[in-house]
PDB file of C-alpha atoms in Angstrom:
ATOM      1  CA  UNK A 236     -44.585 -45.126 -64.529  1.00 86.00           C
ATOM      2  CA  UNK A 237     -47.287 -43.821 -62.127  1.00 89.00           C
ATOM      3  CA  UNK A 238     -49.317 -42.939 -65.130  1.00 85.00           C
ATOM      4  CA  UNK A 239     -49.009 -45.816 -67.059  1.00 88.00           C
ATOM      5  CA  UNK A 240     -49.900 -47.858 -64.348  1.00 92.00           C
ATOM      6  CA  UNK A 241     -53.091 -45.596 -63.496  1.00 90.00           C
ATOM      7  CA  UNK A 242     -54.124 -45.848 -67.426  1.00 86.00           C
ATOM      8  CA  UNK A 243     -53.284 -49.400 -67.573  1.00 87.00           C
ATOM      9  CA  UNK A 244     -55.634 -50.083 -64.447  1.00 86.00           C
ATOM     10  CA  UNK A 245     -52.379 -51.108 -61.885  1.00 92.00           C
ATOM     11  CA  UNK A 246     -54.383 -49.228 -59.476  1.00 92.00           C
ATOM     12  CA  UNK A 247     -52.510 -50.980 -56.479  1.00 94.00           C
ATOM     13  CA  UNK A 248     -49.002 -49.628 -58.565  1.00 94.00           C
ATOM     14  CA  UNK A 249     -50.279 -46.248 -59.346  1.00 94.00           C
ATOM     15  CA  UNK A 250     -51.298 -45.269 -55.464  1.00 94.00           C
ATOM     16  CA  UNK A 251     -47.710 -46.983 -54.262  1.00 95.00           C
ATOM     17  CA  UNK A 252     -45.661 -45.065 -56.520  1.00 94.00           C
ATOM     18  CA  UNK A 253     -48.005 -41.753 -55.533  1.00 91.00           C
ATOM     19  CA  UNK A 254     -47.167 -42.619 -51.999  1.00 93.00           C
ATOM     20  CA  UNK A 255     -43.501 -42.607 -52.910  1.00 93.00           C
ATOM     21  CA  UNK A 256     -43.849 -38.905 -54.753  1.00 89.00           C
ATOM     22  CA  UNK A 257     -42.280 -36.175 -53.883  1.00 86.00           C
ATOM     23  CA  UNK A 258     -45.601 -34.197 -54.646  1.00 85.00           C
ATOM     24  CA  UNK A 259     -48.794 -35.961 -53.815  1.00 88.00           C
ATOM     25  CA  UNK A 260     -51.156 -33.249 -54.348  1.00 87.00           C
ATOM     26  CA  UNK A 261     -50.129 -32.735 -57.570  1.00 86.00           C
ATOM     27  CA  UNK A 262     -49.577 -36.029 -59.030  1.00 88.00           C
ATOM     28  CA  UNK A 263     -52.744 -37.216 -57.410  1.00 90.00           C
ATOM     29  CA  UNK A 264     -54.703 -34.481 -59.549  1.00 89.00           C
ATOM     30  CA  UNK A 265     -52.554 -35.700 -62.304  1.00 88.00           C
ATOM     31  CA  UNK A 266     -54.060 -39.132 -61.986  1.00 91.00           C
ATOM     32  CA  UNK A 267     -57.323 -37.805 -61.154  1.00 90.00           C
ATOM     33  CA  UNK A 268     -57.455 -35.428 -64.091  1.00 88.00           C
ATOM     34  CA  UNK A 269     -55.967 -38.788 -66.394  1.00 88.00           C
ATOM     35  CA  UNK A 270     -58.896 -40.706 -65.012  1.00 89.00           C
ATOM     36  CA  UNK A 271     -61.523 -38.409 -65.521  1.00 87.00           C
ATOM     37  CA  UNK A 272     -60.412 -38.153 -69.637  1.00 83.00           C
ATOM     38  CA  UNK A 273     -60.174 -42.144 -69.836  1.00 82.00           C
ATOM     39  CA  UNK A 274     -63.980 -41.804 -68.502  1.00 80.00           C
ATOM     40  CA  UNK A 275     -65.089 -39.142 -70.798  1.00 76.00           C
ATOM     41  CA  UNK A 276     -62.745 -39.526 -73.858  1.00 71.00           C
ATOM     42  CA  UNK A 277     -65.549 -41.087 -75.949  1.00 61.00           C
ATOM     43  CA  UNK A 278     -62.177 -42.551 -78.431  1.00 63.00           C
ATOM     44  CA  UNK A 279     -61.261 -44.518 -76.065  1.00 63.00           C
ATOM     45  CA  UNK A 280     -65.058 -46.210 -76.294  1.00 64.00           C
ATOM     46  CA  UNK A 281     -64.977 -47.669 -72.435  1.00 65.00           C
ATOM     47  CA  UNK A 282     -68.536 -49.484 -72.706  1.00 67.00           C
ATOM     48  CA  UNK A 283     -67.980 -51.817 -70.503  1.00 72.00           C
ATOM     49  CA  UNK A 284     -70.220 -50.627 -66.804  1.00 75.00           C
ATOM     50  CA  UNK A 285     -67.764 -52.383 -64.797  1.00 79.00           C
ATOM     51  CA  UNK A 286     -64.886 -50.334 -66.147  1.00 79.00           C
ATOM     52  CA  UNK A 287     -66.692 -47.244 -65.867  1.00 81.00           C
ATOM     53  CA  UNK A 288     -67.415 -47.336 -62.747  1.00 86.00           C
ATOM     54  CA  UNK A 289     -64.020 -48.733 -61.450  1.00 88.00           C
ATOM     55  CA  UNK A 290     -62.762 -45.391 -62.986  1.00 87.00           C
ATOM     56  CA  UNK A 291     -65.520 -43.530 -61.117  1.00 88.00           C
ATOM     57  CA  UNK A 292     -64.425 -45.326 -58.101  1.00 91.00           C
ATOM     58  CA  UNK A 293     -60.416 -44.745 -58.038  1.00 92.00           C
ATOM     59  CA  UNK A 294     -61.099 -41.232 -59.104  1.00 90.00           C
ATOM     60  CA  UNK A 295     -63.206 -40.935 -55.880  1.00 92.00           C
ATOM     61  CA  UNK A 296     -60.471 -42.592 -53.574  1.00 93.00           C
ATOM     62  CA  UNK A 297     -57.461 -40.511 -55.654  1.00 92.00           C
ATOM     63  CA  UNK A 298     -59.640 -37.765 -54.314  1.00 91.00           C
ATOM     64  CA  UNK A 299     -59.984 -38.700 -50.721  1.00 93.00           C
ATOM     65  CA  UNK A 300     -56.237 -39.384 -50.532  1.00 93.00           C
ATOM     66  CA  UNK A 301     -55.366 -36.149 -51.620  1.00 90.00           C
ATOM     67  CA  UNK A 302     -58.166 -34.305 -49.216  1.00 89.00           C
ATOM     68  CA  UNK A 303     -56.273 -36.517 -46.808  1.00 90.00           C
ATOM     69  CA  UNK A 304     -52.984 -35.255 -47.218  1.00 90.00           C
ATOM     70  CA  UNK A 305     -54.121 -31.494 -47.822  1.00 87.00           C
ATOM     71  CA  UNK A 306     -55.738 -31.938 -44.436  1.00 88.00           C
ATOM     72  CA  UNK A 307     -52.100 -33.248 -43.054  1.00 88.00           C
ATOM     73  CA  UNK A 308     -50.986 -30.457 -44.207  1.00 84.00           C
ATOM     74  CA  UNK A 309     -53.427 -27.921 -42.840  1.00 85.00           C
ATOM     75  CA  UNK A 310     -53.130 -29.261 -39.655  1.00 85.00           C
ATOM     76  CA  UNK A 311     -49.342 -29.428 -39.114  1.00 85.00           C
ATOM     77  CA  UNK A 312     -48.858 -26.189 -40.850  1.00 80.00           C
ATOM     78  CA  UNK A 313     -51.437 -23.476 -41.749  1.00 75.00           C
ATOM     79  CA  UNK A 314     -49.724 -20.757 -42.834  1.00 75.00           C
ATOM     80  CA  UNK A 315     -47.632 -22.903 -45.496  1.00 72.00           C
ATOM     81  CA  UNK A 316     -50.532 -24.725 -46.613  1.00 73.00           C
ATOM     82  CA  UNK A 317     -52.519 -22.355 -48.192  1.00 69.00           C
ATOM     83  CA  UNK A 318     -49.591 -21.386 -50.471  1.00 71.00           C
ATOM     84  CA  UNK A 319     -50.431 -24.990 -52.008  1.00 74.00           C
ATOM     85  CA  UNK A 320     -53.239 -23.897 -54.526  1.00 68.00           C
ATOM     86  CA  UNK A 321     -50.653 -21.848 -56.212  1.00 68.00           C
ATOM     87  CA  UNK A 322     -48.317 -23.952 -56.348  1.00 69.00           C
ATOM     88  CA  UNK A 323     -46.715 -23.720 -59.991  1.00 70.00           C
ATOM     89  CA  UNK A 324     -46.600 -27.168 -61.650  1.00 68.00           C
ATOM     90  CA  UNK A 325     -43.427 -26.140 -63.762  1.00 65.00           C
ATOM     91  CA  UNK A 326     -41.138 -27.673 -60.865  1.00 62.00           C
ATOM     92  CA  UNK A 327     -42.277 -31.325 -62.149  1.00 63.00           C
ATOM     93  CA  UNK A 328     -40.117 -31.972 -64.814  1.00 62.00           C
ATOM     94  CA  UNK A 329     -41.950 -34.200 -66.731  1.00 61.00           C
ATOM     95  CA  UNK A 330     -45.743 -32.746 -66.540  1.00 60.00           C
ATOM     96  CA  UNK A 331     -44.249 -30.043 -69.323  1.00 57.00           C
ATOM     97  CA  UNK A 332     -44.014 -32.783 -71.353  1.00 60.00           C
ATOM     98  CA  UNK A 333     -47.891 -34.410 -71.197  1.00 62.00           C
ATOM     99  CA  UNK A 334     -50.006 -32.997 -74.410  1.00 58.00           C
ATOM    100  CA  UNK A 335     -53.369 -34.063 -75.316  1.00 60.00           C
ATOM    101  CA  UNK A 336     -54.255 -33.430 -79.023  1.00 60.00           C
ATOM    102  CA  UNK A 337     -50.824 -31.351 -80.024  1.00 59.00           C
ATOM    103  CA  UNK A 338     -51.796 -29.118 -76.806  1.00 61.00           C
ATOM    104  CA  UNK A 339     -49.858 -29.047 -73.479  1.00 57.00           C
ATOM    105  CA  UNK A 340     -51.933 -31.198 -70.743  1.00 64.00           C
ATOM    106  CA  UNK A 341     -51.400 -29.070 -67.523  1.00 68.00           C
ATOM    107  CA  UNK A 342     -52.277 -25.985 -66.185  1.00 72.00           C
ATOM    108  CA  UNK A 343     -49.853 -23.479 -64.099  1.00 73.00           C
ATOM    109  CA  UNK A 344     -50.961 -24.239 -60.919  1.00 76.00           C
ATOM    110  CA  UNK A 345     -52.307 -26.596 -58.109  1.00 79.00           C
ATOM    111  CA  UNK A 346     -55.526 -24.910 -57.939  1.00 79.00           C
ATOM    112  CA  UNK A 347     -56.108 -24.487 -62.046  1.00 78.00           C
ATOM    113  CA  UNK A 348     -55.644 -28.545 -62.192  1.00 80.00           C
ATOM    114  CA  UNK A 349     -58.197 -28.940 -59.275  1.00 82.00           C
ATOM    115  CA  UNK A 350     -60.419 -27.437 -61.297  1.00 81.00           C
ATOM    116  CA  UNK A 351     -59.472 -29.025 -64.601  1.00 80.00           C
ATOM    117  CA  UNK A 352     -59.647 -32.491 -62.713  1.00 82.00           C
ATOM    118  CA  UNK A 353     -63.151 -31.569 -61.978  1.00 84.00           C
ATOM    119  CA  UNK A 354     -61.856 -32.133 -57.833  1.00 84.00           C
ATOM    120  CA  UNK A 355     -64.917 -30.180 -56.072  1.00 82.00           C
ATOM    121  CA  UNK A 356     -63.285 -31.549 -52.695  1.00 85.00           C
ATOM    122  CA  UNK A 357     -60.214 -30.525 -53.420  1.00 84.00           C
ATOM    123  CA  UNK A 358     -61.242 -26.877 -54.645  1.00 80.00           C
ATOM    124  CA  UNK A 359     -63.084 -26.524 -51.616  1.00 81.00           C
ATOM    125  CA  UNK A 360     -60.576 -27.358 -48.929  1.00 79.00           C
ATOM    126  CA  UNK A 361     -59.103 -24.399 -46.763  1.00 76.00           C
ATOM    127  CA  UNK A 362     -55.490 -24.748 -48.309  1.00 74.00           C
ATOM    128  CA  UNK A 363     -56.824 -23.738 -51.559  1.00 71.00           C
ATOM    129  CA  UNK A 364     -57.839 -20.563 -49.951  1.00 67.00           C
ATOM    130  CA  UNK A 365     -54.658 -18.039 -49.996  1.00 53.00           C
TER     131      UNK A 365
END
């Protein structure tokens, strides 16, 4: 439901039921990397500027909320926190499931979809450094 309400543009639904997740990092990258491919996917033929940059924009605060709660976590715990970049995503049950094209969606691990959601905050912050 999360990501059918971030492709859908139920922006307001999408962060609430984030908020609710067990695994914000993860499913905030999710929505970040789902967001970035609605932006680029030339298919889906967003011409609208408006739209664009509303992507642009939620991707941006997707990204500050998940800076925000790697830095809650850095802060309460710093030894447990910089396990979180390798994180294996195969705990999620239904990321296995997400192709793209006939090819499975995700990477492994927390860090691999940083990068793969094009998150240069995200890669950068200390948890990410183990």
């Amino acid at each position: 439901l999360m990501l059918w309400a971030a492709f859908n543009t139920y922006y307001d639904l999408a962060v609430l039921l984030w908020q609710q997740s067990e695994h914000p990092v993860a499913n905030g990258l999710l929505i970040m990397r789902l967001l970035y491919y609605i932006q680029k996917d030339r298919r889906l033929r967003i011409t609208d500027f408006e739209a664009t940059r509303e992507i642009k924009s939620q991707r941006q605060l997707m990204e500050e909320r998940v800076c925000g709660v790697l830095d809650a976590c850095f802060a309460q715990n710093h030894e447990r926190s910089l396990s979180i970049g390798e994180l294996k995503l195969s705990f999620i049950p239904y990321l296995n499931k997400l192709t793209y094209n006939g090819k499975v969606w995700l990477p492994e691990d927390v860090l691999a979809m940083a990068d793969l959601s094009k998150s240069i905050r995200v890669l950068s912050h200390n948890s990410m450094y183990y």
